[in-house]
Amino acid sequence: MDNQDLRRAGLKVTLPRVKILEILTTAKEHHLSAEDVYRLLQESGEEVSLATIYRVLTQFEQAGLVERHNFEGAHAIFELKPEKHHDHLVCIYCGKVEEFVDDTIERRQQKIAQDAGYRMTDHSLIIYGMCVSCQ
Amino acid sequence: MDNQDLRRAGLKVTLPRVKILEILTTAKEHHLSAEDVYRLLQESGEEVSLATIYRVLTQFEQAGLVERHNFEGAHAIFELKPEKHHDHLVCIYCGKVEEFVDDTIERRQQKIAQDAGYRMTDHSLIIYGMCVSCQ
DNA sequence: CTTAATGCAAACCGTTTGCATAGAT
DNA sequence: ATCTATGCAAACGGTTTGCATTAAG
């Protein structure tokens, strides 16, 4: 995920965009809120305004580079778009996010949408619970 | 779902609470935003402030009478807590919400949480798509 | 009579936007 | 030189809250 991806997406290669992409690529936790990105950038010595972070993340989303999730709570969570789709396990105590894939569920979903006459465009499956370390 | 349920939940039986419960019980569409409830109440000749609607819906949620959903978009959607759990199909064009149940998926979810060492407290599965009439 | 519930208006918080300036090509 | 991206601060929309008033038990 580099500057080429930006150009390919029709986006000028600007410092904020490069830095944000860098954070998304390299941060330990790769499920981040806009604020998280803002804070991480600051910590790495870059000053990018929140407004720009929101704008850039939205552009990245539209360009298909990033996914936006609406987990519980107020703020959105962003992650680099993974090559293979996955769903999420979210710890309601510490907020940790884990990923999983389940083909059976994927297939059932397709079938459910189909049976209901829907053309499925997307889906969101989130399992909430208490993670090992929080129990 | 009546005044007894309110008492049982430890809530005083007030006019706003009774009316809101009534809307939730009788409205054709039973997936409603706070604004929807507000509007429906007005149409039925009752004047209840939005602040109260939010407070009451939150109390109902805590009392286990109501479920709150975070579908796409800004505002929350509320529905009377169904006796049997179900998930949702949401039309991204008209906003229509349909319900479904799939035991296979339910079982897989349990297993996934278990395998990850999570104690599952809840889950949310939303299929987004275009409904029959919007296609 | 006591305590909790309501309405109002202001606060809140995450997110978006208008506008003047800075930066990429 | 042109045109887009950025920062700032103000606006926004859904939701929450403090406080004085009203209603339930």
Coordinates of C-alpha atoms (C1' of nucleotides) in Angstrom, one line a residue:
Chain A
M1 CA 0.0 0.0 0.0
D2 CA 2.0 3.0 -1.2
N3 CA 2.1 6.2 -3.2
Q4 CA 1.3 4.2 -6.4
D5 CA -2.0 3.2 -4.8
L6 CA -2.8 6.8 -4.3
R7 CA -2.0 7.7 -7.9
R8 CA -4.0 4.7 -9.1
A9 CA -6.9 5.9 -7.0
G10 CA -6.7 9.3 -8.8
L11 CA -5.4 11.1 -5.6
K12 CA -2.6 13.5 -5.6
V13 CA 0.3 12.3 -3.5
T14 CA 0.3 14.8 -0.6
L15 CA 2.1 14.5 2.7
P16 CA -1.1 14.1 4.8
R17 CA -2.3 11.3 2.6
V18 CA 1.0 9.5 2.6
K19 CA 1.3 9.8 6.3
I20 CA -2.2 8.6 7.0
L21 CA -1.7 5.6 4.7
E22 CA 1.5 4.9 6.5
I23 CA -0.3 4.9 9.9
L24 CA -3.0 2.6 8.6
T25 CA -0.4 0.3 7.2
T26 CA 2.0 0.1 10.0
A27 CA 0.1 0.7 13.2
K28 CA 0.0 -2.2 15.6
E29 CA -3.8 -2.0 15.9
H30 CA -5.2 -1.6 12.5
H31 CA -8.8 -0.8 13.5
L32 CA -8.6 2.9 14.1
S33 CA -10.9 5.8 14.7
A34 CA -10.2 9.2 13.1
E35 CA -9.0 10.4 16.5
D36 CA -6.7 7.4 16.8
V37 CA -5.1 8.3 13.5
Y38 CA -4.8 11.9 14.6
R39 CA -3.1 11.0 17.8
L40 CA -0.7 8.5 16.2
L41 CA 0.3 11.1 13.7
Q42 CA 1.0 13.6 16.4
E43 CA 3.1 11.1 18.3
S44 CA 5.1 10.4 15.1
G45 CA 5.7 14.2 14.9
E46 CA 3.2 15.0 12.1
E47 CA 0.7 17.7 12.4
V48 CA -2.4 16.9 10.3
S49 CA -5.8 18.4 11.2
L50 CA -8.7 16.3 12.1
A51 CA -10.7 17.7 9.2
T52 CA -8.1 16.5 6.8
I53 CA -8.0 13.1 8.4
Y54 CA -11.8 12.8 8.0
R55 CA -11.6 14.0 4.4
V56 CA -8.7 11.7 3.5
L57 CA -10.3 8.6 5.2
T58 CA -13.5 9.3 3.3
Q59 CA -11.6 9.5 0.0
F60 CA -9.8 6.4 0.8
E61 CA -13.0 4.7 1.5
Q62 CA -14.5 5.9 -1.8
A63 CA -11.4 4.8 -3.6
G64 CA -11.8 1.3 -2.1
L65 CA -8.5 1.5 0.0
V66 CA -10.2 1.6 3.3
E67 CA -13.3 0.2 5.0
R68 CA -15.4 2.1 7.5
H69 CA -17.2 0.3 10.3
N70 CA -20.0 1.4 12.6
F71 CA -19.3 -0.6 15.7
E72 CA -21.1 0.2 18.9
G73 CA -20.6 3.7 20.2
A74 CA -20.4 7.0 18.6
H75 CA -17.3 7.0 16.4
A76 CA -16.5 5.2 13.2
I77 CA -13.6 2.7 12.9
F78 CA -11.4 2.5 9.8
E79 CA -9.1 -0.2 8.5
L80 CA -7.2 -0.8 5.3
K81 CA -9.4 -2.8 3.0
P82 CA -8.3 -6.4 3.4
E83 CA -7.9 -8.4 0.2
K84 CA -10.2 -11.1 1.6
H85 CA -13.3 -10.0 3.5
H86 CA -13.6 -10.7 7.2
D87 CA -16.0 -10.0 10.0
H88 CA -15.3 -8.8 13.6
L89 CA -15.3 -9.9 17.2
V90 CA -15.3 -6.8 19.5
C91 CA -14.5 -6.9 23.2
I92 CA -17.1 -4.7 24.9
Y93 CA -14.7 -4.1 27.8
C94 CA -11.4 -3.2 26.3
G95 CA -12.5 -2.4 22.8
K96 CA -10.1 -4.9 21.2
V97 CA -11.1 -6.0 17.7
E98 CA -10.3 -9.4 16.2
E99 CA -11.1 -10.7 12.8
F100 CA -12.6 -13.9 11.5
V101 CA -13.9 -15.5 8.4
D102 CA -16.6 -18.1 8.2
D103 CA -17.5 -19.5 4.8
T104 CA -20.6 -21.2 6.1
I105 CA -22.0 -17.9 7.3
E106 CA -21.0 -16.1 4.1
R107 CA -23.0 -18.6 2.1
R108 CA -26.0 -18.5 4.3
Q109 CA -26.1 -14.7 4.0
Q110 CA -26.1 -14.9 0.3
K111 CA -29.0 -17.3 0.4
I112 CA -31.0 -15.3 2.9
A113 CA -30.7 -12.2 0.8
Q114 CA -31.6 -14.1 -2.3
D115 CA -34.6 -15.7 -0.8
A116 CA -35.8 -12.3 0.4
G117 CA -35.4 -11.0 -3.2
Y118 CA -32.6 -8.6 -2.2
R119 CA -29.6 -7.8 -4.2
M120 CA -27.0 -7.9 -1.4
T121 CA -24.5 -5.1 -1.6
D122 CA -22.8 -5.5 1.7
H123 CA -23.1 -7.0 5.2
S124 CA -21.9 -6.4 8.7
L125 CA -21.5 -9.1 11.3
I126 CA -20.2 -8.2 14.6
I127 CA -19.9 -10.5 17.6
Y128 CA -19.7 -8.6 20.9
G129 CA -18.3 -10.3 24.0
M130 CA -15.6 -10.4 26.6
C131 CA -12.2 -11.3 25.4
V132 CA -9.9 -13.7 27.1
S133 CA -7.9 -11.1 29.0
C134 CA -11.0 -9.2 30.2
Q135 CA -12.7 -12.3 31.8
Chain B
M1 CA -46.7 -5.1 26.3
D2 CA -48.6 -2.8 28.6
N3 CA -48.5 -0.8 31.8
Q4 CA -47.8 -3.9 33.8
D5 CA -44.6 -4.3 31.9
L6 CA -43.7 -0.8 32.9
R7 CA -44.3 -1.5 36.6
R8 CA -42.5 -4.7 36.4
A9 CA -39.5 -2.8 35.0
G10 CA -39.6 -0.5 37.9
L11 CA -40.8 2.5 35.9
K12 CA -43.6 4.8 36.9
V13 CA -46.6 4.6 34.6
T14 CA -46.5 8.1 33.0
L15 CA -48.4 9.3 30.0
P16 CA -45.3 9.7 27.8
R17 CA -44.1 6.2 28.6
V18 CA -47.4 4.6 28.0
K19 CA -47.8 6.5 24.7
I20 CA -44.3 5.6 23.5
L21 CA -44.9 2.0 24.3
E22 CA -48.1 2.1 22.4
I23 CA -46.4 3.5 19.3
L24 CA -43.8 0.8 19.5
T25 CA -46.4 -1.9 19.9
T26 CA -48.9 -0.7 17.3
A27 CA -47.0 1.1 14.6
K28 CA -47.0 -0.6 11.2
E29 CA -43.3 -0.3 10.9
H30 CA -41.8 -1.5 14.1
H31 CA -38.2 -0.4 13.5
L32 CA -38.3 3.3 14.4
S33 CA -35.9 6.1 15.0
A34 CA -36.5 8.5 17.9
E35 CA -37.7 11.1 15.4
D36 CA -40.1 8.5 13.9
V37 CA -41.6 8.0 17.4
Y38 CA -41.8 11.7 17.9
R39 CA -43.6 12.3 14.6
L40 CA -46.0 9.4 15.1
L41 CA -46.9 10.7 18.5
Q42 CA -47.6 14.1 17.1
E43 CA -49.7 12.7 14.4
S44 CA -51.7 10.8 17.0
G45 CA -52.2 14.1 18.9
E46 CA -49.7 13.6 21.7
E47 CA -47.0 16.2 22.4
V48 CA -43.9 14.5 23.9
S49 CA -40.6 16.2 23.7
L50 CA -37.7 14.6 21.8
A51 CA -35.6 14.7 25.0
T52 CA -38.2 12.6 26.8
I53 CA -38.4 10.1 23.9
Y54 CA -34.7 9.6 24.1
R55 CA -34.8 9.2 27.8
V56 CA -37.7 6.8 27.7
L57 CA -36.2 4.7 24.9
T58 CA -33.0 4.4 26.8
Q59 CA -34.8 3.4 29.9
F60 CA -36.8 0.8 27.9
E61 CA -33.6 -0.5 26.5
Q62 CA -32.0 -0.8 29.9
A63 CA -35.1 -2.5 31.2
G64 CA -34.9 -5.0 28.4
L65 CA -38.1 -3.9 26.7
V66 CA -36.5 -2.4 23.7
E67 CA -33.5 -3.1 21.4
R68 CA -31.4 -0.3 19.9
H69 CA -29.7 -0.9 16.6
N70 CA -26.9 1.0 14.9
F71 CA -27.6 0.5 11.3
E72 CA -25.8 2.6 8.7
G73 CA -26.3 6.3 8.9
A74 CA -26.4 8.7 11.8
H75 CA -29.4 7.8 13.9
A76 CA -30.3 4.8 16.0
I77 CA -33.2 2.5 15.3
F78 CA -35.4 1.1 18.1
E79 CA -37.8 -1.9 18.2
L80 CA -39.6 -3.7 20.9
K81 CA -37.4 -6.6 22.1
P82 CA -38.7 -9.6 20.3
E83 CA -39.1 -12.8 22.3
K84 CA -37.0 -14.7 19.8
H85 CA -33.9 -13.0 18.5
H86 CA -33.6 -12.1 14.8
D87 CA -31.3 -10.3 12.5
H88 CA -31.9 -7.7 9.8
L89 CA -32.0 -7.1 6.1
V90 CA -31.8 -3.4 5.4
C91 CA -32.6 -1.8 2.0
I92 CA -30.0 0.9 1.4
Y93 CA -32.3 2.8 -1.0
C94 CA -35.6 3.0 0.8
G95 CA -34.5 2.1 4.3
K96 CA -36.9 -0.7 4.7
V97 CA -36.0 -3.2 7.4
E98 CA -36.9 -6.9 7.3
E99 CA -36.2 -9.6 9.8
F100 CA -34.8 -13.1 9.5
V101 CA -33.5 -15.9 11.7
D102 CA -31.0 -18.4 10.7
D103 CA -30.1 -21.1 13.1
T104 CA -27.0 -22.2 11.2
I105 CA -25.6 -18.8 11.5
E106 CA -26.5 -18.5 15.1
R107 CA -24.7 -21.7 15.9
R108 CA -21.6 -20.8 13.9
Q109 CA -21.4 -17.5 15.8
Q110 CA -21.4 -19.3 19.1
K111 CA -18.6 -21.5 17.9
I112 CA -16.5 -18.7 16.6
A113 CA -16.8 -16.7 19.8
Q114 CA -16.0 -19.8 21.8
D115 CA -13.0 -20.7 19.6
A116 CA -11.6 -17.2 20.1
G117 CA -12.1 -17.5 23.9
Y118 CA -14.7 -14.9 24.0
R119 CA -17.8 -14.9 26.2
M120 CA -20.3 -13.7 23.7
T121 CA -22.7 -11.1 25.0
D122 CA -24.4 -10.0 21.8
H123 CA -24.1 -9.9 18.1
S124 CA -25.3 -7.9 15.2
L125 CA -25.8 -9.2 11.7
I126 CA -27.0 -6.8 9.1
I127 CA -27.3 -7.6 5.4
Y128 CA -27.5 -4.5 3.2
G129 CA -28.9 -4.6 -0.2
M130 CA -31.6 -3.4 -2.6
C131 CA -35.1 -4.7 -1.9
V132 CA -37.4 -6.1 -4.5
S133 CA -39.3 -2.9 -5.0
C134 CA -36.2 -0.7 -5.3
Q135 CA -34.6 -2.8 -8.0
Chain C
dC1 C1' -46.0 15.2 50.5
dT2 C1' -42.1 13.2 48.4
dT3 C1' -39.6 11.7 44.7
dA4 C1' -39.3 10.9 40.0
dA5 C1' -40.5 12.4 35.2
dT6 C1' -41.0 16.1 31.8
dG7 C1' -40.0 20.2 28.8
dC8 C1' -37.0 23.5 27.4
dA9 C1' -32.9 25.2 25.8
dA10 C1' -28.2 24.7 26.0
dA11 C1' -24.4 21.5 25.8
dC12 C1' -22.1 17.7 23.6
dC13 C1' -19.4 15.0 20.4
dG14 C1' -18.2 13.0 16.2
dT15 C1' -18.2 14.6 11.7
dT16 C1' -18.7 17.9 7.8
dT17 C1' -18.2 22.2 5.3
dG18 C1' -17.0 27.2 3.6
dC19 C1' -13.4 29.8 2.8
dA20 C1' -8.8 31.6 2.4
dT21 C1' -4.1 29.8 2.0
dA22 C1' -0.5 26.4 0.8
dG23 C1' 1.1 22.8 -2.1
dA24 C1' 1.3 19.3 -6.0
dT25 C1' 1.8 18.8 -11.0
Chain D
dA1 C1' 0.1 28.7 -13.6
dT2 C1' -3.6 25.9 -12.5
dC3 C1' -6.2 23.4 -9.8
dT4 C1' -6.6 20.5 -5.8
dA5 C1' -5.6 19.8 -0.8
dT6 C1' -5.2 21.7 3.7
dG7 C1' -6.2 24.2 8.1
dC8 C1' -9.1 26.8 10.7
dA9 C1' -13.2 27.7 12.8
dA10 C1' -17.8 27.6 12.4
dA11 C1' -21.8 24.6 11.3
dC12 C1' -24.2 20.3 11.6
dG13 C1' -27.3 16.4 13.3
dG14 C1' -28.3 13.2 16.5
dT15 C1' -28.3 12.7 21.3
dT16 C1' -27.7 14.0 26.2
dT17 C1' -28.1 17.0 30.2
dG18 C1' -29.0 20.8 33.9
dC19 C1' -32.6 23.0 35.8
dA20 C1' -37.0 24.6 36.9
dT21 C1' -41.8 22.7 36.6
dT22 C1' -45.3 19.1 36.8
dA23 C1' -47.1 14.8 37.8
dA24 C1' -47.1 10.0 39.9
dG25 C1' -47.5 7.3 44.1

